[in-house]
Tab-separated table of C-alpha atoms in Angstrom:
chain	number	residue	atom	x	y	z
P	1	MET	CA	102.406	75.001	108.038
P	2	PHE	CA	105.662	73.116	108.460
P	3	LYS	CA	108.567	75.187	109.706
P	4	TRP	CA	112.203	74.166	109.876
P	5	PHE	CA	113.348	76.680	112.463
P	6	ASN	CA	112.095	79.543	114.555
P	7	ILE	CA	114.457	82.102	113.129
P	8	LYS	CA	113.440	85.704	112.563
P	9	SER	CA	114.188	86.599	108.980
P	10	ASP	CA	112.529	88.367	106.080
P	11	LYS	CA	114.504	86.505	103.443
P	12	ILE	CA	112.988	83.052	103.698
P	13	ASN	CA	109.555	81.659	102.984
P	14	ASP	CA	108.219	81.757	106.513
P	15	TYR	CA	104.482	82.328	106.244
P	16	ASP	CA	103.678	82.578	109.932
P	17	ASN	CA	104.573	85.643	111.944
P	18	ILE	CA	107.452	87.410	110.282
P	19	LYS	CA	107.238	91.101	109.495
P	20	SER	CA	108.366	91.544	105.930
P	21	ASP	CA	107.223	93.149	102.698
P	22	LYS	CA	109.484	91.048	100.492
P	23	ILE	CA	107.652	87.735	100.374
P	24	ASN	CA	104.120	86.604	99.726
P	25	ASP	CA	102.938	86.487	103.327
P	26	TYR	CA	99.191	86.990	103.329
P	27	ASP	CA	98.654	86.859	107.082
P	28	ASN	CA	99.797	89.641	109.340
P	29	ILE	CA	102.370	91.721	107.518
P	30	LYS	CA	101.915	95.426	106.914
P	31	SER	CA	102.981	96.181	103.375
P	32	ASP	CA	101.747	97.879	100.216
P	33	LYS	CA	104.101	95.988	97.926
P	34	ILE	CA	102.401	92.603	97.714
P	35	ASN	CA	98.940	91.382	96.885
P	36	ASP	CA	97.523	91.344	100.391
P	37	TYR	CA	93.781	91.747	100.060
P	38	ASP	CA	92.892	91.976	103.733
P	39	ASN	CA	93.549	95.075	105.771
P	40	ILE	CA	96.447	96.971	104.276
P	41	LYS	CA	96.116	100.631	103.443
P	42	SER	CA	97.524	101.221	99.996
P	43	ASP	CA	96.560	102.736	96.670
P	44	LYS	CA	99.165	100.830	94.690
P	45	ILE	CA	97.550	97.404	94.415
P	46	ASN	CA	94.198	96.067	93.359
P	47	ASP	CA	92.674	95.809	96.804
P	48	TYR	CA	88.959	96.390	96.474
P	49	ASP	CA	88.047	96.002	100.138
P	50	ASN	CA	89.188	98.631	102.578
P	51	ILE	CA	91.803	100.766	100.884
P	52	LYS	CA	91.418	104.495	100.521
P	53	SER	CA	92.230	105.384	96.948
P	54	ASP	CA	90.838	107.070	93.858
P	55	LYS	CA	93.404	105.513	91.544
P	56	ILE	CA	91.947	102.025	91.186
P	57	ASN	CA	89.031	100.745	89.183
P	58	ASP	CA	86.232	102.029	91.354
P	59	TYR	CA	83.095	101.706	89.260
P	60	ASP	CA	80.798	103.670	91.545
P	61	ASN	CA	81.216	107.167	90.153
P	62	ILE	CA	81.867	106.567	86.472
P	63	ILE	CA	79.922	108.459	83.834
P	64	PHE	CA	79.758	106.712	80.460
P	65	PHE	CA	79.435	108.554	77.172
P	66	PHE	CA	78.165	106.522	74.227
P	67	PHE	CA	78.275	107.790	70.679
P	68	GLU	CA	76.323	106.631	67.679
P	69	GLY	CA	77.927	105.784	64.383
P	70	GLU	CA	80.765	103.568	63.273
P	71	SER	CA	84.228	103.737	61.809
P	72	SER	CA	85.905	101.459	59.311
P	73	THR	CA	86.893	98.934	61.972
P	74	HIS	CA	84.702	99.316	65.058
P	75	TYR	CA	81.342	100.490	66.136
P	76	ALA	CA	81.733	103.614	68.212
P	77	TYR	CA	79.622	102.315	71.069
P	78	GLU	CA	81.952	99.336	71.581
P	79	TYR	CA	84.555	101.612	73.147
P	80	PRO	CA	82.717	104.204	75.227
P	81	LEU	CA	84.433	107.177	76.769
P	82	TYR	CA	84.057	107.423	80.488
P	83	VAL	CA	85.055	109.804	83.246
P	84	ILE	CA	85.910	108.684	86.758
P	85	ILE	CA	84.863	111.259	89.305
P	86	GLY	CA	87.576	110.941	91.916
P	87	LYS	CA	88.736	112.855	94.937
P	88	LYS	CA	91.366	114.754	92.977
P	89	GLY	CA	89.425	115.431	89.807
P	90	CYS	CA	88.246	113.638	86.713
P	91	TYR	CA	90.083	110.868	84.925
P	92	PRO	CA	89.049	110.394	81.266
P	93	SER	CA	89.350	107.021	79.600
P	94	TYR	CA	91.655	108.104	76.783
């Protein structure tokens, strides 16, 4: 990518080798504040590859509960209750 200078700064759009968590640099930075889907370790973004977290949408250990019947606006089975079995306990859907 074209670069004007070789300055070291985290305040410009230099997408090569700078170390910053304030811009969208998807290459080599170490940050949990941007959408870097490669190798960062964070439970605060939607990184479905290598992060260690039980707070994202991990659909491996979800138990669904379906109920029969209907209300005045929706069928009950359209919005099932589910429980995520995570490392720190259960997370209900409501």
